PDB file of C-alpha atoms in Angstrom:
ATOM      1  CA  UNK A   1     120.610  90.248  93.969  1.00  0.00           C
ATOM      2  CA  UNK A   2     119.097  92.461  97.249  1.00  0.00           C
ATOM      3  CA  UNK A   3     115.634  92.254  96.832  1.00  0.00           C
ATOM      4  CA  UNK A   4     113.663  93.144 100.129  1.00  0.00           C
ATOM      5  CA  UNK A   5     110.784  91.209 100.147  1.00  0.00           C
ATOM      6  CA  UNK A   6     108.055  90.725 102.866  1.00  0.00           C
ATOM      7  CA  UNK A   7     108.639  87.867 104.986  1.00  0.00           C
ATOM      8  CA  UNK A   8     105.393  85.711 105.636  1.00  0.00           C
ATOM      9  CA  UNK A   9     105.358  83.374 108.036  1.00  0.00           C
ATOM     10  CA  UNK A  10     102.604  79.896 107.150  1.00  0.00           C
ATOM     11  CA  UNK A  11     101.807  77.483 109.533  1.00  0.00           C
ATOM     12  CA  UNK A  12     100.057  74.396 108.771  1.00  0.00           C
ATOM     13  CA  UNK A  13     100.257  70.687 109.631  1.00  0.00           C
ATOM     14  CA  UNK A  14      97.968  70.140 105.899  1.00  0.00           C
ATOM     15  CA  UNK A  15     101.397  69.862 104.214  1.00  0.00           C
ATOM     16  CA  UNK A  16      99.420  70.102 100.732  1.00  0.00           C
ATOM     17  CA  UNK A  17      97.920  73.544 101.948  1.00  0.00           C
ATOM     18  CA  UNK A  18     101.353  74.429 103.846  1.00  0.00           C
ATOM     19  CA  UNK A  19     102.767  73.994  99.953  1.00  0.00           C
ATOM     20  CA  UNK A  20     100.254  75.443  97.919  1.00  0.00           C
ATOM     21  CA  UNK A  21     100.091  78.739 100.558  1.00  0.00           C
ATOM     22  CA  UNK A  22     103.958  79.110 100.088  1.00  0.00           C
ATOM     23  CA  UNK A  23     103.893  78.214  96.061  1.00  0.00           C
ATOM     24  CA  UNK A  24     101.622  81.206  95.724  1.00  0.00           C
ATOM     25  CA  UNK A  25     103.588  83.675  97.888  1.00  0.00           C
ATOM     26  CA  UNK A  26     106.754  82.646  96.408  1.00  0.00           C
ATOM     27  CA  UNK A  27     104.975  83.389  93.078  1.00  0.00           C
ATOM     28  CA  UNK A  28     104.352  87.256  94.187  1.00  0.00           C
ATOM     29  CA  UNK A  29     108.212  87.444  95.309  1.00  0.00           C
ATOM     30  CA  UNK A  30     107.565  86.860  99.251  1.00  0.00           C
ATOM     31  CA  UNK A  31     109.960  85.563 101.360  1.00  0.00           C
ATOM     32  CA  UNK A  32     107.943  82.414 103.168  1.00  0.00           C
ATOM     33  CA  UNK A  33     108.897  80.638 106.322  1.00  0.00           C
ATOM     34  CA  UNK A  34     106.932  77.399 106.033  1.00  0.00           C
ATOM     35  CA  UNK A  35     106.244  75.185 109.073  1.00  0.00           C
ATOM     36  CA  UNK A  36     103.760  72.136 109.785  1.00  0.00           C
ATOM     37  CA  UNK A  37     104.414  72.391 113.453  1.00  0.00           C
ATOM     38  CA  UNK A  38     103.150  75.539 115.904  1.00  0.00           C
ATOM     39  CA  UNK A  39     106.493  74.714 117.943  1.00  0.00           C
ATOM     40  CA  UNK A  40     109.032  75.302 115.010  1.00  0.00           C
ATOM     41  CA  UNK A  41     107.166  78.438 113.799  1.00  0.00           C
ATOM     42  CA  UNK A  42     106.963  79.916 117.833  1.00  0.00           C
ATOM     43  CA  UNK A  43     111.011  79.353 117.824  1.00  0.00           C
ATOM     44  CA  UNK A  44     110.741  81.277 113.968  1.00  0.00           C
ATOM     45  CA  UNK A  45     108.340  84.038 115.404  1.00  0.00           C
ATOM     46  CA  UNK A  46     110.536  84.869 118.525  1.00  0.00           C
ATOM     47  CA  UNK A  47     114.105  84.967 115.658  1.00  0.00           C
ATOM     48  CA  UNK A  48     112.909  86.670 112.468  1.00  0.00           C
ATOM     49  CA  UNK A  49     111.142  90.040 112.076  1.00  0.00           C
ATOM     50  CA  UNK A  50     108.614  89.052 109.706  1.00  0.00           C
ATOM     51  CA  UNK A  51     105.861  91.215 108.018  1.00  0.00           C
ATOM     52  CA  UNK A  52     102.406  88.539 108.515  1.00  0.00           C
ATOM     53  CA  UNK A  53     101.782  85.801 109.431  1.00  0.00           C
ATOM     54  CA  UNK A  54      99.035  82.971 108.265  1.00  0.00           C
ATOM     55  CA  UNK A  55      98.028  80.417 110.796  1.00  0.00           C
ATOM     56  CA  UNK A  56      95.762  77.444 110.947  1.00  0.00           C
ATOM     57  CA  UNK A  57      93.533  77.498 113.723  1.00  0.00           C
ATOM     58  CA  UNK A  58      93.663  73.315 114.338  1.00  0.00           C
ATOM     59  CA  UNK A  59      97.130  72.546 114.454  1.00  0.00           C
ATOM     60  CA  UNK A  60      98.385  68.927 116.931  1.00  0.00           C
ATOM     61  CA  UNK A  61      99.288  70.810 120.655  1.00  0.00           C
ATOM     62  CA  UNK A  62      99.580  74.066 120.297  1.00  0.00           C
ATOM     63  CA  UNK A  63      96.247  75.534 118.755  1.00  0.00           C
ATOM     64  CA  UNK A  64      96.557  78.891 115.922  1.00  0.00           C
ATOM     65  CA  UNK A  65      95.034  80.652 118.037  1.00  0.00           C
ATOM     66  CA  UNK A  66      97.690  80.158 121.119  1.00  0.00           C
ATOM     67  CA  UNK A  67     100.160  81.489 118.080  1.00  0.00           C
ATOM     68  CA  UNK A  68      98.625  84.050 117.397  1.00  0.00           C
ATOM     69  CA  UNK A  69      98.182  85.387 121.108  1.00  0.00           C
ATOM     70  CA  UNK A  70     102.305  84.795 121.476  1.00  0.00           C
ATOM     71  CA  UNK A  71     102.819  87.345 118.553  1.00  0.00           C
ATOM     72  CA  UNK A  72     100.662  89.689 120.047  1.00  0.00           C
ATOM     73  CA  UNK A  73     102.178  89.948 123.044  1.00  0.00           C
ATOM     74  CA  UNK A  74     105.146  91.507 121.208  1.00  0.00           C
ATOM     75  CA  UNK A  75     104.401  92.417 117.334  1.00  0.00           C
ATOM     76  CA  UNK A  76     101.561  94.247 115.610  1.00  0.00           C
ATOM     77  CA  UNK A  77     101.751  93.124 112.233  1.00  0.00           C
ATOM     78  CA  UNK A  78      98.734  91.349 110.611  1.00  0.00           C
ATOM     79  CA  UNK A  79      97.492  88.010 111.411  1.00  0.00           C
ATOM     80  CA  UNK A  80      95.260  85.696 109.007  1.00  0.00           C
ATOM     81  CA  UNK A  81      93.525  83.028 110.750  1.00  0.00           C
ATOM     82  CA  UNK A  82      92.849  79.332 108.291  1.00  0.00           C
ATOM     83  CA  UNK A  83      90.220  78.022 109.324  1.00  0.00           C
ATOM     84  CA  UNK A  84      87.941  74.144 108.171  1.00  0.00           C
ATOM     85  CA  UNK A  85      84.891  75.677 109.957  1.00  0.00           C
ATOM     86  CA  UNK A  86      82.538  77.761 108.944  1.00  0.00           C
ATOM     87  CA  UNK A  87      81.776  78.717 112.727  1.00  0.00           C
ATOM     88  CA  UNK A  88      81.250  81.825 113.721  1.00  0.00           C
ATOM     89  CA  UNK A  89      82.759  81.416 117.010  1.00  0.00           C
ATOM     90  CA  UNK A  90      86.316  80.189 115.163  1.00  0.00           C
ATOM     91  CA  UNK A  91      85.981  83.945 113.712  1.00  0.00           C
ATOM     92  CA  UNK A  92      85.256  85.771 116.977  1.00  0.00           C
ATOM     93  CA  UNK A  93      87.916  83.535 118.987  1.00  0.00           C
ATOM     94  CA  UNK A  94      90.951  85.077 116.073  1.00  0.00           C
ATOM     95  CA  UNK A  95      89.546  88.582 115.556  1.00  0.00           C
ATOM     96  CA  UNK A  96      89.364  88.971 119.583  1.00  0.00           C
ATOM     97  CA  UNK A  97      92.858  87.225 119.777  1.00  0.00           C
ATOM     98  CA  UNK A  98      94.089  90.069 117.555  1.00  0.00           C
ATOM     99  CA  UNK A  99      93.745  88.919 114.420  1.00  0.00           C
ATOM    100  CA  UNK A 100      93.199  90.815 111.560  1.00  0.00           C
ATOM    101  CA  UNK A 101      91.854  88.471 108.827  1.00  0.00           C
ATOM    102  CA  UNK A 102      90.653  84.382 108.642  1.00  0.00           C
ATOM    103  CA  UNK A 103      90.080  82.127 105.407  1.00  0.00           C
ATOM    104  CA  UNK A 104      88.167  79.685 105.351  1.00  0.00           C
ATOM    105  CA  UNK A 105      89.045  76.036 103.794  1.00  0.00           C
ATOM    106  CA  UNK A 106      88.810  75.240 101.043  1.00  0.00           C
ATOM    107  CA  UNK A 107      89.897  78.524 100.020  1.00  0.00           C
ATOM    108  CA  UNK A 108      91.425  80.154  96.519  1.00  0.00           C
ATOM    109  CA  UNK A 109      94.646  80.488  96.365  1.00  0.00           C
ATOM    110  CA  UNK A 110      94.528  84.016  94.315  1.00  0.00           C
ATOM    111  CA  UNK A 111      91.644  85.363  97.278  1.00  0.00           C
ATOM    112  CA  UNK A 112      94.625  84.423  99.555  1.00  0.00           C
ATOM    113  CA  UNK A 113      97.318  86.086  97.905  1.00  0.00           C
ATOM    114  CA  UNK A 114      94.805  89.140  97.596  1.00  0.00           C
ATOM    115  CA  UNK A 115      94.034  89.190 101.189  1.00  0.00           C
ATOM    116  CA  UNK A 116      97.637  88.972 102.367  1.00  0.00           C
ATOM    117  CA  UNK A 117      98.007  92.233  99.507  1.00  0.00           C
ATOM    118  CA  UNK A 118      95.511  94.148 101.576  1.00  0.00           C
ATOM    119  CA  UNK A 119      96.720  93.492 104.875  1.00  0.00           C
ATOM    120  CA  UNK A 120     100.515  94.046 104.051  1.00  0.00           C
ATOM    121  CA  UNK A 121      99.461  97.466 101.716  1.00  0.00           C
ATOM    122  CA  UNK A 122      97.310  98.239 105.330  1.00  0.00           C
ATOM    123  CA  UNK A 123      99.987  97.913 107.676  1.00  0.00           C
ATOM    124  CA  UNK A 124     102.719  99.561 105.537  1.00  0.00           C
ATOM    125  CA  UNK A 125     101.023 102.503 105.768  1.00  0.00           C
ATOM    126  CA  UNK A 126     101.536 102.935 109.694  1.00  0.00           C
ATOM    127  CA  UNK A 127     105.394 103.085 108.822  1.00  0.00           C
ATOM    128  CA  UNK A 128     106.980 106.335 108.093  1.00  0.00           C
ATOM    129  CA  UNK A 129     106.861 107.187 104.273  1.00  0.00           C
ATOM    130  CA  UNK A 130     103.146 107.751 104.609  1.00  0.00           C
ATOM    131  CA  UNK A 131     101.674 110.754 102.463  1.00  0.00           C
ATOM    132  CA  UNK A 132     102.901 113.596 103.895  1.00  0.00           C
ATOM    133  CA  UNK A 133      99.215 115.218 103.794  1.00  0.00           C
ATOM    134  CA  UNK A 134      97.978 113.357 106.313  1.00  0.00           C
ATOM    135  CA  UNK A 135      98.610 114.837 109.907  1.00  0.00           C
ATOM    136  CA  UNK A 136     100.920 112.374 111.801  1.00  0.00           C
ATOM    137  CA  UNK A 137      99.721 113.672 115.429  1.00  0.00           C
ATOM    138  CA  UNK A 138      95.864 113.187 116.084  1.00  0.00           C
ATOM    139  CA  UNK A 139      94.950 113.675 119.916  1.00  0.00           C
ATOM    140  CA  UNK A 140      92.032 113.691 121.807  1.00  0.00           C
ATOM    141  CA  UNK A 141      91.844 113.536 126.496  1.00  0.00           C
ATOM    142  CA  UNK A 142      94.907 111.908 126.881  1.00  0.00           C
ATOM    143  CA  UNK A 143      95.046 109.450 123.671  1.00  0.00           C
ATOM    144  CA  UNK A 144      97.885 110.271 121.056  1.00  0.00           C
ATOM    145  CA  UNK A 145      98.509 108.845 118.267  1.00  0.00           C
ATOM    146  CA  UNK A 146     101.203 109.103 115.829  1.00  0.00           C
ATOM    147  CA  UNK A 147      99.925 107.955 112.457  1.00  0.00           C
ATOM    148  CA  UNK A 148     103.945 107.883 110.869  1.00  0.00           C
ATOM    149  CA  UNK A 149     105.427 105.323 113.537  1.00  0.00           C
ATOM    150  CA  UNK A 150     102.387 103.704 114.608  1.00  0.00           C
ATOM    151  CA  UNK A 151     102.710 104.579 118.156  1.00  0.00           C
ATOM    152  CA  UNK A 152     100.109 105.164 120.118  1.00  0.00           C
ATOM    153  CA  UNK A 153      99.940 106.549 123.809  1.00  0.00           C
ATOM    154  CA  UNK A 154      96.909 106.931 126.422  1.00  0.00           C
ATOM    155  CA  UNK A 155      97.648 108.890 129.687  1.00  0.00           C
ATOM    156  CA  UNK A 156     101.623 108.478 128.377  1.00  0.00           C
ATOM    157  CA  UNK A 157     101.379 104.946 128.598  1.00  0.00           C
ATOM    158  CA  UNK A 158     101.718 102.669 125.257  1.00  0.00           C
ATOM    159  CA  UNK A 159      98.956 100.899 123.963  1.00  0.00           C
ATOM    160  CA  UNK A 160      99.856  97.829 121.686  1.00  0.00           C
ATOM    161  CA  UNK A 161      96.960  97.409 119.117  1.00  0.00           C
ATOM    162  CA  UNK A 162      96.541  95.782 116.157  1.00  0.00           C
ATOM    163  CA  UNK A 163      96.532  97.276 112.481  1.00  0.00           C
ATOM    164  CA  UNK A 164      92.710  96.804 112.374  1.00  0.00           C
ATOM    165  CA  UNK A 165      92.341  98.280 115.485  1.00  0.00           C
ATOM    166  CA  UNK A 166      94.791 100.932 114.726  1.00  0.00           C
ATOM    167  CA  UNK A 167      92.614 101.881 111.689  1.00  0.00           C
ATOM    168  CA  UNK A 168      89.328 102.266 113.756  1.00  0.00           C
ATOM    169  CA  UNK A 169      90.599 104.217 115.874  1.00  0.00           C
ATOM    170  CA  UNK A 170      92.559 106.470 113.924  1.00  0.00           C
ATOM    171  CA  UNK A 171      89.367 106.501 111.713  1.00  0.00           C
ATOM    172  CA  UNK A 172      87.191 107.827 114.680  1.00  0.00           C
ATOM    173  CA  UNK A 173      89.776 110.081 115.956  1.00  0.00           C
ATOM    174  CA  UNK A 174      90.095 111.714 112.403  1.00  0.00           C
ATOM    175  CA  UNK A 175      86.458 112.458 112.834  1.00  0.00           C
ATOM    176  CA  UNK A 176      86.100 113.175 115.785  1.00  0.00           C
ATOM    177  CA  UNK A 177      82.523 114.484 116.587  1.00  0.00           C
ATOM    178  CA  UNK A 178      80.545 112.527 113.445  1.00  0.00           C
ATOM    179  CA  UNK A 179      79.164 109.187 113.651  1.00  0.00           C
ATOM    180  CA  UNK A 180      81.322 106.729 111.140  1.00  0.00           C
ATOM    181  CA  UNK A 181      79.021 103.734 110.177  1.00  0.00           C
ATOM    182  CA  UNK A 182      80.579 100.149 110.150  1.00  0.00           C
ATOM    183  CA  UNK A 183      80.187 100.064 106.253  1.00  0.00           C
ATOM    184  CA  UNK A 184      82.441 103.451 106.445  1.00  0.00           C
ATOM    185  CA  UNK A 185      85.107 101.605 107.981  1.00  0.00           C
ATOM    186  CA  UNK A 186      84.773  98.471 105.925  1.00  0.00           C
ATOM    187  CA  UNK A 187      85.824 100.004 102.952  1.00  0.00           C
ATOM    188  CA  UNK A 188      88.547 102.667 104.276  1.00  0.00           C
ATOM    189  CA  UNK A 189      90.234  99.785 105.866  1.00  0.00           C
ATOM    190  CA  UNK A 190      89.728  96.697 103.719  1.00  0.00           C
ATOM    191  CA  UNK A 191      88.415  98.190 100.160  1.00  0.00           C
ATOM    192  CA  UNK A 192      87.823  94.877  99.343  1.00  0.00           C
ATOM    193  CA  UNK A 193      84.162  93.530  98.434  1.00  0.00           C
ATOM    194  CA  UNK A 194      84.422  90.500 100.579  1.00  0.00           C
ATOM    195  CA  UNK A 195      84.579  92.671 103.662  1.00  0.00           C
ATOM    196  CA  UNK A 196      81.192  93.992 102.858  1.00  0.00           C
ATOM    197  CA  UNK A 197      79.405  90.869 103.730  1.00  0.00           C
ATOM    198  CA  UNK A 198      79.397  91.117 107.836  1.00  0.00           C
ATOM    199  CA  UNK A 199      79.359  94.148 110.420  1.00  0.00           C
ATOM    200  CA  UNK A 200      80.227  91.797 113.263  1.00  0.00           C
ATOM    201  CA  UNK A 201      83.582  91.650 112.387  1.00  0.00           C
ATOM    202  CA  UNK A 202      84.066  95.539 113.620  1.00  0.00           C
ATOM    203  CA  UNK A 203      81.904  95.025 116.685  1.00  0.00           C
ATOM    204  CA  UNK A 204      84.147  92.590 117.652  1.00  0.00           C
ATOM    205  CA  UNK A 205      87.794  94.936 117.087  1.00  0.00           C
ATOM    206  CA  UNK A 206      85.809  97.985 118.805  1.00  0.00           C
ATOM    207  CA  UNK A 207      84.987  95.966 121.924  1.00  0.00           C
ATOM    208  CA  UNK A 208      88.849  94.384 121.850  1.00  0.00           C
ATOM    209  CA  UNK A 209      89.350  98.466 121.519  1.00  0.00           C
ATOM    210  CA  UNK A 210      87.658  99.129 124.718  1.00  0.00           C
ATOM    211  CA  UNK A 211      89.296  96.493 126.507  1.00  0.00           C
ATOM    212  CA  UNK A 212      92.564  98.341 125.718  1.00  0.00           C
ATOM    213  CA  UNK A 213      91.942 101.627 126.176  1.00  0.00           C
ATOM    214  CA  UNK A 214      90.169 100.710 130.114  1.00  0.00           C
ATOM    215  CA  UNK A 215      88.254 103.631 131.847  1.00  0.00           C
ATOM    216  CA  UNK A 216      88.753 105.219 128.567  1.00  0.00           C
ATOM    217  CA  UNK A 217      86.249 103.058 127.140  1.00  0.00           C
ATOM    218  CA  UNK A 218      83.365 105.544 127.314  1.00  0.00           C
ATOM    219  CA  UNK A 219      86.042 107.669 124.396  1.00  0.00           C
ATOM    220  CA  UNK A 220      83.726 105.412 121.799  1.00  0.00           C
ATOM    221  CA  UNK A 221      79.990 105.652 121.852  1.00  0.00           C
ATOM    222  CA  UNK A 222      77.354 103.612 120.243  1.00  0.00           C
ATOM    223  CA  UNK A 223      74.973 105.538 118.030  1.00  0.00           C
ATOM    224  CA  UNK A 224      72.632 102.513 117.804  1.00  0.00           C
ATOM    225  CA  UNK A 225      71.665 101.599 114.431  1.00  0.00           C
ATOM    226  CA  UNK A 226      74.078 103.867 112.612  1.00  0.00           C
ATOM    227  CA  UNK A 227      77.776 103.396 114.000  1.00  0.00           C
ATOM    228  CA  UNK A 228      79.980 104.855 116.336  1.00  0.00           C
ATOM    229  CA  UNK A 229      81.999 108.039 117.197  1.00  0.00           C
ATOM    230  CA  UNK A 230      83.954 110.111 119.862  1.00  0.00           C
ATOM    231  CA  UNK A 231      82.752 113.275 120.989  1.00  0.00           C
ATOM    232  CA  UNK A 232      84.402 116.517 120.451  1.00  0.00           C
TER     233      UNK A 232
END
């Protein structure tokens, strides 16, 4: 039977956790490439085009979050940090490493499944097959980006980003000229309650989003106390 499933990558050396994570998944039809070790799943990551991955942060050597930088230097699809802490510096460390989403243990295993749900329905929406409504093209001094292939161009030169950061910006860039509060952008990006619960999370992708785009930084403003924007 062909049957084109996601494939999810799960690294943890918790082999209970590593087997409960890939139980679930298997459950909802995903195809899961399990791995206690951050070596095997960098030799995985580097041979298989997967569609997420979910990586503990306190692995033996190489740390989650040294994963998680490798993928970004190439791939863009979404990243879910495990985490034992409840520190807010873990969180900060994986959102400015690029990724999208962390857990925190002990975790349940349907809030899991449901996160990996939004992130994959998220991303899948960057690929072409997107409602035709939308406009693919948005553009604005230089910065293009197309919406359909989820390419996106400053000065004709690529910029990688993330799918979170990809939303934001495409969220400011669709309106362009009106302030867009971080409680706006919770919910078109996540729609999920448990998003609700922190703004800090997009302070953290819109300065990552400034790093990228350089000189170009200034293309975001800071209303204070409401949200942000770019000017007309």
């Amino acid at each position: 039977m062909v049957h084109m499933s996601e494939k999810i990558l799960v690294v943890d050396d918790e082999t209970e956790i590593a087997d409960l994570v890939e139980l679930y998944l298997c459950n909802e039809n995903y195809e899961v490439y399990k791995f206690y070790t951050a070596e095997d799943a960098v030799s995985c990551i580097d041979s298989t085009e997967l569609d997420l991955a979910i990586l503990d942060v306190m692995l033996p050597g190489m740390s989650g979050f040294a994963i998680c930088q490798k993928i970004r230097e190439r791939h863009t699809y979404p990243v879910i940090m495990l985490t034992a802490k409840i520190e807010e510096t873990d969180k900060i460390t994986g959102l400015t490493l690029g990724a999208d989403d962390y857990i925190t243990k002990p975790f349940r295993p349907l809030e899991m499944v449901a996160r990996v749900k939004a992130q994959l329905r998220r991303y899948k929406r960057y690929n072409p097959g997107m409602s035709a409504s939308q406009p693919n093209v948005l553009e604005h001094a230089g910065l293009i980006m197309n919406t359909k292939t989820h390419e996106c161009l400053l000065d004709e030169k690529s910029l990688t980003l993330t799918p979170t950061e990809f939303s934001i910006l495409r969220i400011l860039l669709e309106n362009k000229g009106q302030v867009v509060t971080a409680e706006e952008m919770f919910h078109q990006i996540w729609q999920d309650e448990y998003y609700t619960k922190s703004n800090n999370t997009i302070t953290v992708h819109i300065r990552h989003l400034r790093e990228k785009l350089g000189e170009s930084a200034g293309y975001i403003k800071t209303i204070w106390g409401v949200g942000y924007k770019i000017e007309t």
